[in-house]
Amino acid sequence: MDQVKIGAFIARLRREKDWTQEELGERLGVTNKTVSRWETGTYMPGVEMLTLLGRELDVTLNELLEGRRLEGDDFRAAADERLATAMLSPGQRVRQWLARYGGFAAATLILCVVLGTVIWADWQYRSAHPQDVDTERATFMYQTGDLKDILYFTLYREEYYIFTASGEYLEHGSFVQNGDALRLNGGETARWVTIKGKQVRDVDPRDGKLITYENLFDDHAFFIGKPDDIP
């Protein structure tokens, strides 16, 4: 189907009627800009609109789709071709498309599909396996149902700080990372905590209960202030 040829045919039929694009558009309920796009082959009218066009321009749907007037054998041949095309299997349609547009277009299409699949798979994997945050500079938060009961766990240049939302610092010390574990050296005894994805598993320094801190910012480099009163 040649859109440019069909558009030129519509334009010729309109001029034969001595109509402007605006006049044809009024008859069809569309704007003159829409008619202009049809005539330049920018896009095709829908099937219902093609039927209305044929009625207004005194041509058949087959003639519109062929982009020329048909008579006798030509008309029957065009009708047979449309019917044969409609009966093609999906595989036959693909082979016909390849014959028309060539292997380069097919390779480009396949490449786009593969690239889209890779991007989608990468997004799925990242969603299911978030990367560990940068322990050089990160802030995590633990919160229960009570908004006042919030703890912050901050990592900053091989030191860590645990403090409440009110600004009370509960613990401070150095840490050493080994894989997905951190060795905290700040309380009465050193202890290990795990850091996985965007979470830190530790114990609440107030009651010893196991808790999970969530990374507070997607930008893991964000840091909530280092206390000046801690040496």
Coordinates of N, CA and C in Angstrom, one line a residue:
M1 N 0.8 -1.2 0.0 CA 0.0 0.0 0.0 C 0.9 1.3 0.0
D2 N 0.8 2.1 -1.0 CA 1.6 3.2 -1.2 C 0.8 4.5 -0.7
Q3 N 1.2 5.0 0.5 CA 0.4 6.1 1.1 C 0.6 7.4 0.2
V4 N 1.8 7.6 -0.3 CA 2.0 8.8 -1.1 C 1.1 8.8 -2.4
K5 N 1.1 7.6 -3.0 CA 0.3 7.4 -4.2 C -1.2 7.6 -3.9
I6 N -1.7 7.0 -2.8 CA -3.1 7.2 -2.4 C -3.4 8.6 -2.1
G7 N -2.5 9.3 -1.4 CA -2.7 10.7 -1.1 C -2.8 11.6 -2.3
A8 N -1.9 11.3 -3.3 CA -1.9 12.1 -4.5 C -3.3 11.9 -5.3
F9 N -3.8 10.6 -5.2 CA -5.0 10.3 -5.9 C -6.2 11.0 -5.2
I10 N -6.2 11.1 -3.9 CA -7.2 11.8 -3.1 C -7.2 13.3 -3.5
A11 N -6.0 13.9 -3.6 CA -5.8 15.3 -4.0 C -6.4 15.5 -5.4
R12 N -6.1 14.6 -6.4 CA -6.6 14.8 -7.7 C -8.1 14.7 -7.8
L13 N -8.7 13.7 -7.1 CA -10.1 13.6 -7.1 C -10.8 14.8 -6.5
R14 N -10.2 15.4 -5.4 CA -10.7 16.6 -4.8 C -10.7 17.7 -5.8
R15 N -9.6 17.9 -6.5 CA -9.5 19.0 -7.5 C -10.5 18.8 -8.6
E16 N -10.7 17.5 -9.0 CA -11.7 17.3 -10.0 C -13.1 17.7 -9.6
K17 N -13.4 17.7 -8.3 CA -14.6 18.2 -7.8 C -14.6 19.7 -7.6
D18 N -13.5 20.3 -7.8 CA -13.3 21.7 -7.6 C -13.6 22.1 -6.1
W19 N -13.1 21.3 -5.2 CA -13.2 21.5 -3.8 C -11.9 21.9 -3.2
T20 N -11.9 22.8 -2.2 CA -10.7 23.0 -1.4 C -10.6 21.9 -0.3
Q21 N -9.4 21.9 0.3 CA -9.2 20.9 1.4 C -10.2 21.2 2.5
E22 N -10.4 22.4 2.8 CA -11.4 22.8 3.8 C -12.8 22.3 3.5
E23 N -13.2 22.4 2.2 CA -14.5 22.0 1.8 C -14.7 20.5 2.0
L24 N -13.6 19.7 1.5 CA -13.7 18.3 1.7 C -13.7 17.9 3.1
G25 N -12.9 18.6 3.9 CA -12.9 18.3 5.4 C -14.2 18.5 6.0
E26 N -15.0 19.6 5.6 CA -16.3 19.8 6.2 C -17.3 18.7 5.9
R27 N -17.2 18.2 4.6 CA -18.0 17.1 4.3 C -17.8 15.8 5.1
L28 N -16.5 15.7 5.5 CA -16.1 14.4 6.2 C -16.1 14.6 7.7
G29 N -16.2 15.9 8.2 CA -16.1 16.2 9.6 C -14.7 16.2 10.2
V30 N -13.7 16.6 9.3 CA -12.3 16.7 9.8 C -11.8 18.1 9.3
T31 N -10.6 18.4 9.8 CA -10.1 19.7 9.5 C -9.3 19.7 8.1
N32 N -9.0 20.9 7.6 CA -8.3 20.9 6.4 C -6.8 20.4 6.5
K33 N -6.3 20.5 7.8 CA -5.0 20.0 8.1 C -5.0 18.5 7.9
T34 N -6.0 17.9 8.4 CA -6.1 16.4 8.3 C -6.1 16.0 6.8
V35 N -6.9 16.7 6.0 CA -7.0 16.4 4.6 C -5.6 16.6 4.0
S36 N -4.9 17.6 4.4 CA -3.6 17.9 3.8 C -2.6 16.7 4.2
R37 N -2.7 16.2 5.4 CA -1.8 15.1 5.8 C -2.1 13.8 5.0
W38 N -3.4 13.6 4.7 CA -3.8 12.5 3.8 C -3.1 12.6 2.4
E39 N -3.3 13.8 1.9 CA -2.9 14.1 0.5 C -1.4 14.1 0.3
T40 N -0.6 14.4 1.4 CA 0.8 14.3 1.3 C 1.4 12.9 1.7
G41 N 0.5 12.0 2.1 CA 0.9 10.7 2.5 C 1.5 10.6 3.8
T42 N 1.3 11.6 4.7 CA 1.8 11.6 6.0 C 1.2 10.5 6.8
Y43 N -0.1 10.3 6.7 CA -0.7 9.1 7.3 C -2.0 8.8 6.6
M44 N -2.5 7.6 6.8 CA -3.6 7.0 6.1 C -4.9 7.3 6.9
P45 N -6.0 7.6 6.2 CA -7.3 7.6 6.9 C -7.7 6.2 7.3
G46 N -8.5 6.1 8.4 CA -9.0 4.8 8.8 C -10.0 4.2 7.8
V47 N -10.3 2.9 8.0 CA -11.2 2.2 7.0 C -12.5 2.9 6.9
E48 N -13.1 3.3 8.0 CA -14.4 4.0 8.0 C -14.3 5.3 7.2
M49 N -13.2 6.1 7.4 CA -13.0 7.3 6.7 C -12.8 7.1 5.2
L50 N -12.1 6.0 4.9 CA -11.8 5.7 3.5 C -13.2 5.4 2.8
T51 N -14.1 4.8 3.5 CA -15.4 4.5 2.9 C -16.1 5.8 2.6
L52 N -16.1 6.7 3.6 CA -16.7 8.0 3.4 C -16.0 8.8 2.3
L53 N -14.7 8.8 2.2 CA -14.0 9.4 1.1 C -14.4 8.9 -0.2
G54 N -14.5 7.6 -0.3 CA -15.0 7.0 -1.6 C -16.4 7.4 -2.0
R55 N -17.3 7.6 -1.0 CA -18.6 8.0 -1.3 C -18.6 9.5 -1.8
E56 N -17.8 10.3 -1.1 CA -17.8 11.7 -1.5 C -17.1 11.9 -2.9
L57 N -16.0 11.1 -3.1 CA -15.2 11.3 -4.3 C -15.6 10.4 -5.5
D58 N -16.7 9.6 -5.3 CA -17.3 8.7 -6.3 C -16.2 7.7 -6.8
V59 N -15.5 7.0 -5.9 CA -14.7 5.9 -6.2 C -14.9 4.8 -5.2
T60 N -14.4 3.6 -5.5 CA -14.6 2.5 -4.6 C -13.4 2.4 -3.6
L61 N -13.6 1.6 -2.6 CA -12.5 1.5 -1.6 C -11.3 0.9 -2.3
N62 N -11.5 -0.1 -3.2 CA -10.3 -0.7 -3.9 C -9.6 0.3 -4.7
E63 N -10.3 1.2 -5.3 CA -9.6 2.3 -6.1 C -8.8 3.2 -5.2
L64 N -9.4 3.5 -4.1 CA -8.6 4.4 -3.1 C -7.4 3.7 -2.7
L65 N -7.5 2.4 -2.4 CA -6.3 1.7 -1.9 C -5.3 1.5 -3.0
E66 N -5.7 1.4 -4.2 CA -4.8 1.3 -5.3 C -4.2 2.6 -5.7
G67 N -4.9 3.7 -5.4 CA -4.4 5.0 -5.8 C -4.6 5.3 -7.2
R68 N -5.7 4.7 -7.8 CA -6.0 4.9 -9.3 C -7.4 4.4 -9.6
R69 N -7.9 4.9 -10.6 CA -9.2 4.3 -11.1 C -9.0 2.9 -11.7
L70 N -10.0 2.0 -11.4 CA -9.9 0.7 -11.9 C -11.1 0.4 -12.8
E71 N -10.9 -0.4 -13.8 CA -12.0 -0.8 -14.7 C -11.8 -2.3 -15.1
G72 N -12.9 -3.0 -15.2 CA -12.9 -4.4 -15.7 C -11.9 -5.3 -15.0
D73 N -10.9 -5.8 -15.8 CA -9.9 -6.8 -15.3 C -9.1 -6.2 -14.2
D74 N -8.7 -4.9 -14.3 CA -7.9 -4.3 -13.2 C -8.7 -4.3 -11.9
F75 N -10.0 -4.0 -12.0 CA -10.7 -4.0 -10.7 C -10.8 -5.3 -10.1
R76 N -11.0 -6.4 -10.9 CA -11.1 -7.7 -10.3 C -9.7 -8.2 -9.8
A77 N -8.6 -7.8 -10.5 CA -7.3 -8.2 -10.1 C -7.0 -7.5 -8.7
A78 N -7.3 -6.3 -8.6 CA -7.1 -5.6 -7.3 C -7.8 -6.2 -6.2
A79 N -9.1 -6.6 -6.5 CA -9.9 -7.2 -5.4 C -9.3 -8.5 -5.0
D80 N -8.9 -9.3 -6.0 CA -8.3 -10.6 -5.7 C -7.0 -10.4 -4.9
E81 N -6.2 -9.4 -5.2 CA -5.0 -9.2 -4.5 C -5.3 -8.8 -3.0
R82 N -6.3 -8.0 -2.8 CA -6.7 -7.6 -1.4 C -7.1 -8.8 -0.6
L83 N -7.9 -9.7 -1.3 CA -8.4 -10.9 -0.6 C -7.2 -11.8 -0.3
A84 N -6.3 -12.0 -1.2 CA -5.1 -12.9 -1.0 C -4.3 -12.4 0.1
T85 N -4.1 -11.0 0.2 CA -3.3 -10.4 1.3 C -4.0 -10.7 2.7
A86 N -5.3 -10.5 2.7 CA -6.0 -10.7 4.0 C -5.9 -12.2 4.4
M87 N -5.7 -13.1 3.5 CA -5.7 -14.5 3.9 C -4.2 -15.0 4.2
L88 N -3.3 -14.2 4.1 CA -1.9 -14.6 4.4 C -1.7 -15.0 5.8
S89 N -0.9 -16.0 6.1 CA -0.6 -16.4 7.5 C 0.4 -15.5 8.0
P90 N 0.6 -15.4 9.4 CA 1.6 -14.5 9.9 C 3.0 -14.8 9.4
G91 N 3.4 -16.0 9.1 CA 4.7 -16.3 8.6 C 4.8 -15.8 7.2
Q92 N 3.8 -15.9 6.4 CA 3.8 -15.4 5.0 C 3.9 -13.9 5.0
R93 N 3.2 -13.3 6.0 CA 3.3 -11.8 6.0 C 4.7 -11.4 6.4
V94 N 5.4 -12.1 7.2 CA 6.8 -11.8 7.6 C 7.7 -11.9 6.3
R95 N 7.5 -13.0 5.6 CA 8.3 -13.2 4.4 C 8.1 -12.2 3.4
Q96 N 6.8 -11.8 3.2 CA 6.5 -10.7 2.3 C 7.1 -9.4 2.7
W97 N 7.1 -9.1 4.0 CA 7.7 -7.9 4.5 C 9.2 -7.9 4.3
L98 N 9.8 -9.1 4.5 CA 11.3 -9.2 4.2 C 11.6 -8.9 2.8
A99 N 10.8 -9.5 1.9 CA 11.0 -9.3 0.5 C 10.9 -7.9 0.1
R100 N 10.0 -7.2 0.7 CA 9.8 -5.8 0.4 C 10.8 -4.8 0.9
Y101 N 11.2 -5.0 2.2 CA 12.1 -4.1 2.9 C 13.5 -4.6 3.0
G102 N 13.8 -5.8 2.8 CA 15.1 -6.3 2.8 C 15.6 -6.7 4.2
G103 N 16.8 -7.4 4.2 CA 17.4 -7.9 5.4 C 17.9 -6.9 6.4
F104 N 18.3 -5.7 5.9 CA 18.8 -4.6 6.8 C 17.7 -4.2 7.8
A105 N 16.5 -4.0 7.2 CA 15.4 -3.6 8.1 C 15.0 -4.6 9.1
A106 N 15.1 -5.9 8.6 CA 14.8 -7.0 9.5 C 15.9 -7.1 10.7
A107 N 17.1 -6.9 10.3 CA 18.2 -6.9 11.3 C 18.0 -5.8 12.3
T108 N 17.6 -4.6 11.8 CA 17.4 -3.5 12.7 C 16.3 -3.7 13.7
L109 N 15.2 -4.3 13.1 CA 14.1 -4.7 14.0 C 14.5 -5.7 15.1
I110 N 15.2 -6.7 14.7 CA 15.6 -7.7 15.6 C 16.5 -7.1 16.7
L111 N 17.4 -6.2 16.3 CA 18.3 -5.6 17.2 C 17.6 -4.7 18.2
C112 N 16.5 -4.0 17.7 CA 15.7 -3.2 18.7 C 15.0 -4.1 19.7
V113 N 14.5 -5.2 19.2 CA 13.8 -6.2 20.1 C 14.7 -6.7 21.1
V114 N 15.9 -7.1 20.7 CA 16.9 -7.7 21.6 C 17.3 -6.6 22.6
L115 N 17.6 -5.4 22.2 CA 18.0 -4.3 23.1 C 16.9 -4.0 24.1
G116 N 15.7 -4.0 23.6 CA 14.6 -3.7 24.5 C 14.4 -4.8 25.6
T117 N 14.7 -6.1 25.2 CA 14.6 -7.2 26.1 C 15.7 -7.1 27.1
V118 N 16.9 -6.7 26.7 CA 18.0 -6.6 27.6 C 17.8 -5.5 28.7
I119 N 17.3 -4.4 28.2 CA 17.0 -3.2 29.1 C 15.9 -3.6 30.1
W120 N 14.9 -4.3 29.6 CA 13.8 -4.8 30.5 C 14.3 -5.8 31.5
A121 N 15.1 -6.7 31.1 CA 15.7 -7.7 32.0 C 16.6 -7.1 33.0
D122 N 17.4 -6.1 32.6 CA 18.3 -5.4 33.5 C 17.5 -4.7 34.6
W123 N 16.4 -4.0 34.2 CA 15.5 -3.3 35.1 C 14.9 -4.3 36.1
Q124 N 14.4 -5.4 35.6 CA 13.9 -6.5 36.5 C 14.9 -6.9 37.5
Y125 N 16.1 -7.2 37.1 CA 17.1 -7.7 38.0 C 17.5 -6.6 39.0
R126 N 17.6 -5.4 38.6 CA 18.0 -4.3 39.6 C 16.9 -4.1 40.6
S127 N 15.6 -4.3 40.1 CA 14.5 -4.2 41.1 C 14.5 -5.3 42.1
A128 N 14.9 -6.5 41.7 CA 14.9 -7.6 42.6 C 16.2 -7.7 43.4
H129 N 17.3 -7.1 42.9 CA 18.6 -7.2 43.6 C 19.2 -5.8 43.7
P130 N 18.7 -5.0 44.6 CA 19.2 -3.6 44.7 C 20.7 -3.7 45.1
Q131 N 21.5 -2.8 44.5 CA 22.9 -2.8 44.8 C 23.2 -2.3 46.2
D132 N 24.2 -2.8 46.9 CA 24.6 -2.3 48.2 C 25.0 -0.8 48.1
V133 N 24.6 0.0 49.1 CA 24.9 1.4 49.1 C 26.4 1.6 49.3
D134 N 26.9 2.8 49.0 CA 28.3 3.1 49.2 C 28.5 3.4 50.7
T135 N 29.3 2.6 51.4 CA 29.6 2.7 52.8 C 30.5 3.9 53.2
E136 N 31.0 4.6 52.2 CA 31.8 5.7 52.4 C 31.0 6.9 53.0
R137 N 29.7 6.9 52.6 CA 28.9 8.1 53.0 C 27.4 7.7 52.8
A138 N 26.7 7.3 53.8 CA 25.3 6.9 53.7 C 24.6 7.0 55.0
T139 N 23.3 7.2 54.9 CA 22.4 7.3 56.1 C 21.3 6.4 56.0
F140 N 21.0 5.6 57.1 CA 19.9 4.7 57.1 C 19.0 5.1 58.3
M141 N 17.7 4.6 58.2 CA 16.8 5.0 59.2 C 15.9 3.8 59.7
Y142 N 15.7 3.7 61.0 CA 14.8 2.7 61.5 C 13.6 3.4 62.2
Q143 N 12.4 3.0 61.9 CA 11.2 3.7 62.4 C 10.2 2.6 62.7
T144 N 9.6 2.7 63.9 CA 8.4 1.9 64.3 C 7.2 2.7 64.0
G145 N 6.1 2.3 64.5 CA 4.8 3.0 64.3 C 4.8 4.4 64.9
D146 N 5.6 4.6 66.0 CA 5.6 5.9 66.6 C 6.6 6.8 65.9
L147 N 6.1 7.9 65.4 CA 7.0 8.8 64.6 C 8.2 9.3 65.5
K148 N 8.0 9.3 66.8 CA 9.1 9.8 67.6 C 10.2 8.8 67.8
D149 N 9.8 7.5 67.6 CA 10.8 6.4 67.8 C 11.5 6.2 66.5
I150 N 12.5 7.0 66.2 CA 13.3 6.9 65.0 C 14.8 6.9 65.3
L151 N 15.5 5.9 64.7 CA 16.9 5.9 64.9 C 17.6 6.1 63.5
Y152 N 18.7 6.8 63.5 CA 19.5 7.0 62.3 C 20.8 6.2 62.5
F153 N 21.3 5.6 61.4 CA 22.5 4.9 61.4 C 23.3 5.5 60.2
T154 N 24.4 6.2 60.5 CA 25.1 6.9 59.5 C 26.5 6.4 59.4
L155 N 27.0 6.2 58.1 CA 28.3 5.8 57.8 C 29.0 7.0 57.2
Y156 N 30.2 7.2 57.7 CA 31.0 8.4 57.2 C 32.5 8.2 57.3
R157 N 33.1 7.9 56.2 CA 34.6 7.7 56.2 C 35.1 6.8 57.3
E158 N 34.6 5.6 57.2 CA 35.1 4.5 58.2 C 34.7 4.8 59.6
E159 N 33.7 5.6 59.8 CA 33.2 5.8 61.1 C 31.6 5.7 61.0
Y160 N 31.0 5.3 62.1 CA 29.6 5.2 62.1 C 29.0 5.9 63.3
Y161 N 27.7 6.4 63.2 CA 27.1 7.1 64.3 C 25.6 6.6 64.3
I162 N 25.1 6.3 65.5 CA 23.8 6.0 65.8 C 23.1 7.0 66.7
F163 N 22.1 7.6 66.2 CA 21.5 8.7 67.0 C 20.0 8.8 66.8
T164 N 19.2 9.4 67.7 CA 17.8 9.5 67.6 C 17.4 10.7 66.8
A165 N 16.1 10.8 66.5 CA 15.5 11.9 65.7 C 15.7 13.2 66.6
S166 N 15.7 13.1 67.9 CA 15.8 14.3 68.7 C 17.3 14.8 68.8
G167 N 18.2 14.1 68.2 CA 19.6 14.5 68.2 C 20.5 13.8 69.3
E168 N 19.9 12.8 70.0 CA 20.7 12.1 71.1 C 21.6 11.1 70.4
Y169 N 22.9 11.2 70.6 CA 23.8 10.2 70.0 C 24.0 9.0 70.9
L170 N 23.6 7.8 70.5 CA 23.7 6.6 71.3 C 25.0 5.8 71.1
E171 N 25.6 6.0 70.0 CA 26.8 5.2 69.7 C 27.6 5.8 68.6
H172 N 28.9 5.6 68.8 CA 29.8 6.2 67.7 C 31.1 5.3 67.8
G173 N 31.7 5.1 66.6 CA 32.9 4.4 66.5 C 33.4 4.2 65.1
S174 N 34.4 3.4 64.9 CA 34.9 3.1 63.6 C 34.3 1.8 63.1
F175 N 34.4 1.5 61.8 CA 34.0 0.3 61.2 C 34.9 -0.2 60.1
V176 N 34.9 -1.5 59.9 CA 35.7 -2.1 58.9 C 34.7 -3.0 58.1
Q177 N 34.8 -2.8 56.8 CA 33.9 -3.6 55.9 C 34.6 -4.9 55.4
N178 N 33.8 -6.0 55.4 CA 34.3 -7.2 54.8 C 33.1 -7.8 54.1
G179 N 33.1 -7.6 52.7 CA 32.0 -8.1 51.9 C 30.7 -7.4 52.3
D180 N 29.7 -8.2 52.7 CA 28.4 -7.6 53.1 C 28.3 -7.5 54.6
A181 N 29.4 -7.5 55.3 CA 29.4 -7.3 56.8 C 30.2 -6.1 57.2
L182 N 29.8 -5.5 58.3 CA 30.6 -4.4 58.8 C 30.9 -4.8 60.3
R183 N 32.2 -4.6 60.6 CA 32.6 -4.8 62.0 C 32.6 -3.4 62.7
L184 N 31.7 -3.3 63.7 CA 31.6 -2.0 64.4 C 32.4 -2.0 65.6
N185 N 33.3 -1.0 65.8 CA 34.1 -0.9 67.0 C 33.8 0.4 67.7
G186 N 32.7 0.3 68.5 CA 32.3 1.6 69.2 C 31.6 1.3 70.5
G187 N 31.1 0.2 70.7 CA 30.4 -0.1 72.0 C 31.4 -0.7 73.0
E188 N 30.9 -1.4 74.0 CA 31.8 -2.0 74.9 C 32.6 -3.1 74.3
T189 N 31.9 -3.8 73.3 CA 32.6 -4.8 72.5 C 32.3 -4.6 71.0
A190 N 33.2 -5.1 70.2 CA 33.0 -5.0 68.8 C 31.9 -6.0 68.4
R191 N 31.2 -5.6 67.3 CA 30.1 -6.5 66.8 C 30.1 -6.4 65.3
W192 N 29.5 -7.5 64.7 CA 29.3 -7.5 63.2 C 27.8 -7.2 62.9
V193 N 27.6 -6.4 61.8 CA 26.3 -6.2 61.3 C 26.3 -6.5 59.8
T194 N 25.2 -6.8 59.2 CA 25.1 -7.1 57.8 C 24.6 -5.9 57.0
I195 N 25.1 -5.6 55.9 CA 24.6 -4.6 55.0 C 24.3 -5.3 53.6
K196 N 23.0 -5.3 53.2 CA 22.6 -6.0 52.0 C 21.6 -5.2 51.3
G197 N 21.9 -5.0 50.0 CA 21.0 -4.1 49.2 C 21.0 -2.7 49.8
K198 N 19.9 -2.2 50.2 CA 19.8 -0.9 50.8 C 19.4 -1.0 52.3
Q199 N 19.8 -2.1 53.0 CA 19.4 -2.3 54.4 C 20.6 -2.6 55.2
V200 N 20.5 -2.3 56.5 CA 21.5 -2.7 57.5 C 20.8 -3.4 58.6
R201 N 21.2 -4.6 59.0 CA 20.7 -5.3 60.1 C 21.6 -5.2 61.3
D202 N 21.0 -4.7 62.4 CA 21.8 -4.4 63.6 C 20.8 -4.6 64.8
V203 N 21.3 -4.4 66.0 CA 20.5 -4.4 67.2 C 20.3 -3.0 67.7
D204 N 19.1 -2.8 68.2 CA 18.8 -1.5 68.8 C 19.7 -1.3 70.0
P205 N 20.5 -0.2 70.1 CA 21.4 0.0 71.2 C 20.6 0.3 72.5
R206 N 19.3 0.5 72.4 CA 18.6 0.8 73.7 C 18.1 -0.5 74.4
D207 N 17.7 -1.5 73.6 CA 17.1 -2.7 74.2 C 17.7 -4.0 73.6
G208 N 18.6 -4.0 72.6 CA 19.2 -5.1 72.1 C 18.3 -5.9 71.1
K209 N 17.2 -5.3 70.7 CA 16.3 -6.0 69.8 C 16.9 -5.9 68.3
L210 N 16.7 -7.0 67.6 CA 17.2 -7.0 66.2 C 16.3 -6.1 65.3
I211 N 16.9 -5.2 64.6 CA 16.1 -4.2 63.8 C 16.8 -4.1 62.4
T212 N 16.0 -3.5 61.5 CA 16.5 -3.3 60.1 C 16.4 -1.8 59.8
Y213 N 17.5 -1.2 59.4 CA 17.6 0.1 59.0 C 17.4 0.2 57.5
E214 N 16.6 1.1 57.0 CA 16.4 1.3 55.5 C 17.2 2.5 55.1
N215 N 17.8 2.3 53.9 CA 18.5 3.5 53.3 C 17.6 4.7 53.1
L216 N 18.0 5.8 53.6 CA 17.1 6.9 53.7 C 17.0 7.7 52.4
F217 N 18.0 7.7 51.6 CA 18.0 8.4 50.4 C 18.5 7.6 49.2
D218 N 17.8 7.7 48.0 CA 18.2 7.0 46.8 C 19.6 7.5 46.5
D219 N 19.9 8.8 46.7 CA 21.3 9.3 46.5 C 22.1 8.9 47.7
H220 N 22.8 7.7 47.7 CA 23.4 7.2 48.9 C 24.5 8.1 49.4
A221 N 24.9 9.1 48.7 CA 26.0 10.0 49.1 C 25.5 11.0 50.1
F222 N 24.2 11.1 50.3 CA 23.6 12.1 51.2 C 24.0 11.7 52.7
F223 N 24.3 12.6 53.5 CA 24.8 12.3 54.8 C 24.1 13.3 55.8
I224 N 23.6 12.7 56.9 CA 23.0 13.5 58.0 C 24.1 13.8 59.0
G225 N 24.3 15.1 59.3 CA 25.4 15.7 60.0 C 26.2 14.9 61.0
K226 N 27.5 15.0 60.9 CA 28.4 14.4 61.8 C 28.5 15.3 63.0
P227 N 28.3 14.7 64.2 CA 28.3 15.5 65.4 C 29.7 16.1 65.7
D228 N 29.7 17.4 66.1 CA 31.0 18.1 66.3 C 31.5 17.8 67.7
D229 N 30.6 17.3 68.6 CA 31.0 17.1 70.0 C 31.6 15.7 70.2
I230 N 31.7 14.9 69.1 CA 32.3 13.6 69.3 C 33.7 13.6 68.7
P231 N 34.8 13.3 69.4 CA 36.1 13.4 68.9 C 36.4 12.4 67.7

